[in-house]
PDB file of C-alpha atoms in Angstrom:
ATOM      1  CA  UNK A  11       2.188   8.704  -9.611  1.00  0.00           C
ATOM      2  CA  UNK A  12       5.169   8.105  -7.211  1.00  0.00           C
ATOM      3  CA  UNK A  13       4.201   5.855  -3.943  1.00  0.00           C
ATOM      4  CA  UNK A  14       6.048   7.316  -0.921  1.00  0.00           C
ATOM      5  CA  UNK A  15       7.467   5.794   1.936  1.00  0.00           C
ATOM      6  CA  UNK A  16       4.098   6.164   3.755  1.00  0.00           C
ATOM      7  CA  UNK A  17       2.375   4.112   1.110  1.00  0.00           C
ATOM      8  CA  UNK A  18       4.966   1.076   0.466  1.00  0.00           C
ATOM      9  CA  UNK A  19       5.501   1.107   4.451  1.00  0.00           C
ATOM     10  CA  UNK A  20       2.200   0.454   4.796  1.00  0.00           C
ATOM     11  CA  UNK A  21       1.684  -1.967   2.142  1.00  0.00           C
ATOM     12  CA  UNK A  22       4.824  -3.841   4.203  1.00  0.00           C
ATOM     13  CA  UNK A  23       2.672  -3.282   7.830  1.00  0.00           C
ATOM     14  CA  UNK A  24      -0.738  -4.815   5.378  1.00  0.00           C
ATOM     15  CA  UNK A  25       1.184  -7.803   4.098  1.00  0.00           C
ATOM     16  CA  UNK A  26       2.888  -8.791   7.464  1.00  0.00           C
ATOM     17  CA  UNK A  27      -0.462  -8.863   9.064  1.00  0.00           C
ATOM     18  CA  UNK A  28      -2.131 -10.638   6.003  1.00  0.00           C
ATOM     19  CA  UNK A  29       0.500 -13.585   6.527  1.00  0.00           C
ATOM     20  CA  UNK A  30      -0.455 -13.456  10.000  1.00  0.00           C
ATOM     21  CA  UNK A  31      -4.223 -13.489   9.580  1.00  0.00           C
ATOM     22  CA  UNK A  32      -6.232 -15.610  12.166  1.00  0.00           C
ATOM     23  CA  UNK A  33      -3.332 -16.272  14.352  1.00  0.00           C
ATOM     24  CA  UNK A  34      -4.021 -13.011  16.816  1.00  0.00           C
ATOM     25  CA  UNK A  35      -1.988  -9.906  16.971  1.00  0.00           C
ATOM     26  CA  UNK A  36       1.431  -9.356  15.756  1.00  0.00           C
ATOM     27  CA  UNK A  37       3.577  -6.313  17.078  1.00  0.00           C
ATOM     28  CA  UNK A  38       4.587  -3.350  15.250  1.00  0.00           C
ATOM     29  CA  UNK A  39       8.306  -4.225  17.120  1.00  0.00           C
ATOM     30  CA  UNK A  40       8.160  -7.964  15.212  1.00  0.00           C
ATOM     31  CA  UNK A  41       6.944  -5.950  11.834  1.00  0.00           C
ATOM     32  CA  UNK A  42       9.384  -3.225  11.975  1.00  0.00           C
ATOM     33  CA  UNK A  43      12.063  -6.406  12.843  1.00  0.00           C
ATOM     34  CA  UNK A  44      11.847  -8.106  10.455  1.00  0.00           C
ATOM     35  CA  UNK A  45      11.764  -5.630   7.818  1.00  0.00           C
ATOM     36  CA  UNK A  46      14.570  -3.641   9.148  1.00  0.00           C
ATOM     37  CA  UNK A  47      12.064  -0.588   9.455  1.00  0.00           C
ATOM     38  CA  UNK A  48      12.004   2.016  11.737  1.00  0.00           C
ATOM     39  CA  UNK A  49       9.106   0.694  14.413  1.00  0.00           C
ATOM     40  CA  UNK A  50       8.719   4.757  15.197  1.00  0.00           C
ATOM     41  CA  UNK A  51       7.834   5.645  11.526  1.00  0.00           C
ATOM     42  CA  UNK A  52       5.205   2.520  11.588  1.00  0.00           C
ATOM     43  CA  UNK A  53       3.231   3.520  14.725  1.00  0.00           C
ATOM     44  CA  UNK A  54       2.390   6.608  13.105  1.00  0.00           C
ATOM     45  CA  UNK A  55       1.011   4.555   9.860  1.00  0.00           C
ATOM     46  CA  UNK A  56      -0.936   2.624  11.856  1.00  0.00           C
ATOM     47  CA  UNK A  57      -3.290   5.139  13.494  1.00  0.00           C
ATOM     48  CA  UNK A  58      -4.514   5.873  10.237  1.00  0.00           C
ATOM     49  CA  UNK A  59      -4.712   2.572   8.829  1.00  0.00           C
ATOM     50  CA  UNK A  60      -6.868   1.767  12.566  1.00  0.00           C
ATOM     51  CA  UNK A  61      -8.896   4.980  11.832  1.00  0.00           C
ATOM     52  CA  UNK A  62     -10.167   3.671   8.662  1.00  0.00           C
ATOM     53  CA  UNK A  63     -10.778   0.290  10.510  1.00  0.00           C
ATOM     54  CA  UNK A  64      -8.741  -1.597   8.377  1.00  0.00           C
ATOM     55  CA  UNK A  65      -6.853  -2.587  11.345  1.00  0.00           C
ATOM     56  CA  UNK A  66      -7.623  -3.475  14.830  1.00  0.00           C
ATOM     57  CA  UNK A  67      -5.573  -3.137  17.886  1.00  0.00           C
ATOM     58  CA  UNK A  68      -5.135  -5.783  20.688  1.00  0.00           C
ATOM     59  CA  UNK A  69      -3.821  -4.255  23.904  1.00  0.00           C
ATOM     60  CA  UNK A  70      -2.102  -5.775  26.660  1.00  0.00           C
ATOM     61  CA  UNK A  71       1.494  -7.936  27.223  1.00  0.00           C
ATOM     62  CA  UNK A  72       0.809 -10.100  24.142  1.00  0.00           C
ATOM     63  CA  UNK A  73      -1.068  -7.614  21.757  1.00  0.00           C
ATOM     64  CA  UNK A  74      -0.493  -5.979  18.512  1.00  0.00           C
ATOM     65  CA  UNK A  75      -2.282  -5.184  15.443  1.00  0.00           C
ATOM     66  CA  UNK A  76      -4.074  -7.830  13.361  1.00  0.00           C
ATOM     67  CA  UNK A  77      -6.732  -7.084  10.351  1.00  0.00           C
ATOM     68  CA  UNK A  78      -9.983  -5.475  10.491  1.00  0.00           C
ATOM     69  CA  UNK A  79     -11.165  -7.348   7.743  1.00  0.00           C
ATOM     70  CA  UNK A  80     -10.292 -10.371   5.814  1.00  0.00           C
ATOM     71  CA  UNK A  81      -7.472 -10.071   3.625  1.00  0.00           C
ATOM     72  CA  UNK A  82      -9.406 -11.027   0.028  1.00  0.00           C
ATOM     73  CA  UNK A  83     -11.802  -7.830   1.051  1.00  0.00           C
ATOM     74  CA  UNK A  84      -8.963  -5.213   1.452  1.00  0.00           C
ATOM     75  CA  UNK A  85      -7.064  -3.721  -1.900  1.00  0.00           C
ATOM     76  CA  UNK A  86      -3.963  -2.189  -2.283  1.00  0.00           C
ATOM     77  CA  UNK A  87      -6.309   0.982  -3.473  1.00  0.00           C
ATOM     78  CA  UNK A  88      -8.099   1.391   0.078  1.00  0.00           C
ATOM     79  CA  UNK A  89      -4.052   0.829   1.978  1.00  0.00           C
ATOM     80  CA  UNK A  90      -2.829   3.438  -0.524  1.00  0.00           C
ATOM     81  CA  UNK A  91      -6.128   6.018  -0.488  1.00  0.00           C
ATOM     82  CA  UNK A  92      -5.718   6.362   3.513  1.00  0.00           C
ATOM     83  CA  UNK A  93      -2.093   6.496   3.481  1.00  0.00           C
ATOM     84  CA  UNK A  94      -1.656   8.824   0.553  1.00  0.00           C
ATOM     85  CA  UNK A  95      -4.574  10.078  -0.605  1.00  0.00           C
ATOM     86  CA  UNK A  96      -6.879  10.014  -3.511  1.00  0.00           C
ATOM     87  CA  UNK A  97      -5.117   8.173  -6.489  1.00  0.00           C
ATOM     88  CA  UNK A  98      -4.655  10.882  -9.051  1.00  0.00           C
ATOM     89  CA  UNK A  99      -1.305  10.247 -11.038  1.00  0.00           C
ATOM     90  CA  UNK A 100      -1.426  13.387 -13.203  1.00  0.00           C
ATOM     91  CA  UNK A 101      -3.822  16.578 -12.401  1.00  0.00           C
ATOM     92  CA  UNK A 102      -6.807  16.619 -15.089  1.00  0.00           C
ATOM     93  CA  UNK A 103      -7.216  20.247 -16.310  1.00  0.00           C
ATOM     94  CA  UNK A 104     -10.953  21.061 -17.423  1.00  0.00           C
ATOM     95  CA  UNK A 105      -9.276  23.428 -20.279  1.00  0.00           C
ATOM     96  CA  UNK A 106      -6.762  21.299 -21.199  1.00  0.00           C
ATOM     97  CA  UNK A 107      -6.451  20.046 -25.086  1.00  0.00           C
ATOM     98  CA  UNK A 108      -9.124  17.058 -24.853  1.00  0.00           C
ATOM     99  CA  UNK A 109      -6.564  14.103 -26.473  1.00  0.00           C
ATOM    100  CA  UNK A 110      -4.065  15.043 -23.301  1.00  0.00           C
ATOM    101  CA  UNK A 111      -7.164  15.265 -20.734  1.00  0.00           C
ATOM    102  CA  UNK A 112      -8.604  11.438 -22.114  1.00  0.00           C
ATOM    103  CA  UNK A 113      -4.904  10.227 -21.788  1.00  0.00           C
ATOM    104  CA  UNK A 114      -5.177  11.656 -18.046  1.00  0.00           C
ATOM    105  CA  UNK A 115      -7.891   9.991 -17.462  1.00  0.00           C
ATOM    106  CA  UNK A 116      -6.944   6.493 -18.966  1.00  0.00           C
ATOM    107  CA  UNK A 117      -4.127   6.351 -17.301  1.00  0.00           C
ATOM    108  CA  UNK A 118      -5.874   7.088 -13.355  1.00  0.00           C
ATOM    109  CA  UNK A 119      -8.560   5.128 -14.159  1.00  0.00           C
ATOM    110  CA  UNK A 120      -5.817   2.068 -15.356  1.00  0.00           C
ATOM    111  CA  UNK A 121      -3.859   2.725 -11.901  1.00  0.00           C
ATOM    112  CA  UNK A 122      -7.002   2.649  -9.964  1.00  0.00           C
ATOM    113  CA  UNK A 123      -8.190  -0.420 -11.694  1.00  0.00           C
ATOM    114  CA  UNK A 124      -4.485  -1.920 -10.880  1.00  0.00           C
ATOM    115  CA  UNK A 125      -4.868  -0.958  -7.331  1.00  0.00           C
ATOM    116  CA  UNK A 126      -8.550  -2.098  -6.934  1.00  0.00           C
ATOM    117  CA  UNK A 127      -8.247  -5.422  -8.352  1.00  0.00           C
ATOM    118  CA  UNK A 128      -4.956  -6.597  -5.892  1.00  0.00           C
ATOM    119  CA  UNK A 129      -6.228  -7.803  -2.602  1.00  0.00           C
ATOM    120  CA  UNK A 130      -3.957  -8.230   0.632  1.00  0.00           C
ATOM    121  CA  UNK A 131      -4.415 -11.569   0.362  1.00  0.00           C
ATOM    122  CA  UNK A 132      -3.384 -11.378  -3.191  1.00  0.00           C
ATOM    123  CA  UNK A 133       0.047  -9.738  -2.093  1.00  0.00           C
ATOM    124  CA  UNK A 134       0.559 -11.816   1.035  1.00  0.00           C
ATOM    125  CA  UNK A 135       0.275 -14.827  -0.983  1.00  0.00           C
ATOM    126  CA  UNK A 136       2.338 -13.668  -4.078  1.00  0.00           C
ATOM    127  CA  UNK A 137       4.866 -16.193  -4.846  1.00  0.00           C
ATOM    128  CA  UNK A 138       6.895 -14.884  -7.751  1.00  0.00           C
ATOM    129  CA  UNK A 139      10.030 -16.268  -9.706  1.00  0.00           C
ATOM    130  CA  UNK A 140      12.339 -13.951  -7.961  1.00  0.00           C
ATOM    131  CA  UNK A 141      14.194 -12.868 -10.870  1.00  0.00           C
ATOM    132  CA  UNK A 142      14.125  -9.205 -11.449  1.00  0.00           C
ATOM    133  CA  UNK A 143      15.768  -7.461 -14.381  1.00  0.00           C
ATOM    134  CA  UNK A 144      17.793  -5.043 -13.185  1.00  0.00           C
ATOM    135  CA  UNK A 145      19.312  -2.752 -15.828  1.00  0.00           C
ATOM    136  CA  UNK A 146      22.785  -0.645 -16.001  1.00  0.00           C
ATOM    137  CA  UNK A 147      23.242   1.919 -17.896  1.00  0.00           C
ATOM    138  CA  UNK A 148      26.741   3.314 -18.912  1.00  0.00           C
ATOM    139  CA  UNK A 149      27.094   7.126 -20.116  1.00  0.00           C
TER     140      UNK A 149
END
């Protein structure tokens, strides 16, 4: 299963507004700031993201977008179910040898159960070691 843009984008727009929770609205402008994102490309995430209430918009000189819900009751599975769709890494083929249709399964059901477990506030409190172990590979 490959995430697109739409999906980690929105994740970003989730966790900014997470960090933010309980201190009132926070602009798409400030978001797309300081992420060095295109503030365009996030208003049209966010209608989607408000459809499904998981936001809620403020209007007027000093509104924005803040949560619709508390950050320990939304998952990374609802952010990534409106923004992309159902979660379905590989397509599961009734006729298909039944070893290679269980493996389907087990693998969608252990991405859903990844997704479904990680809250917002989970990721907007994530506070890990920093290193990252970037490989090169010489041909």
């Amino acid at each position: 299963m490959k995430i697109s843009t739409k999906g980690r984008y929105g994740l970003t727009i989730m966790i900014a507004l997470a960090k933010k929770h309980g201190e009132g609205p926070t602009s798409l402008k400030s978001i797309a700031k300081d992420h060095n994102l295109s503030e365009h490309y996030l208003e049209q995430l966010i209608a989607p993201l408000r459809n499904a209430m998981l936001v809620k918009s403020v209007r007027g000189a000093y509104g924005g977008y803040m949560l619709g819900k508390d950050p320990e009751t939304i998952t990374a599975g609802d952010i990534i179910r409106v923004l992309e769709g159902p979660i379905t890494p590989v397509e599961i083929i009734d006729d298909e040898e039944p070893a290679k249709r269980d493996l389907w399964i087990k693998i969608r059901d252990a991405v859903k159960e990844v997704l479904d477990s990680t809250t917002l506030e989970d990721l907007a409190n994530y506070e890990g070691d920093g290193a990252q172990d970037n490989y090169m590979f010489y041909i």
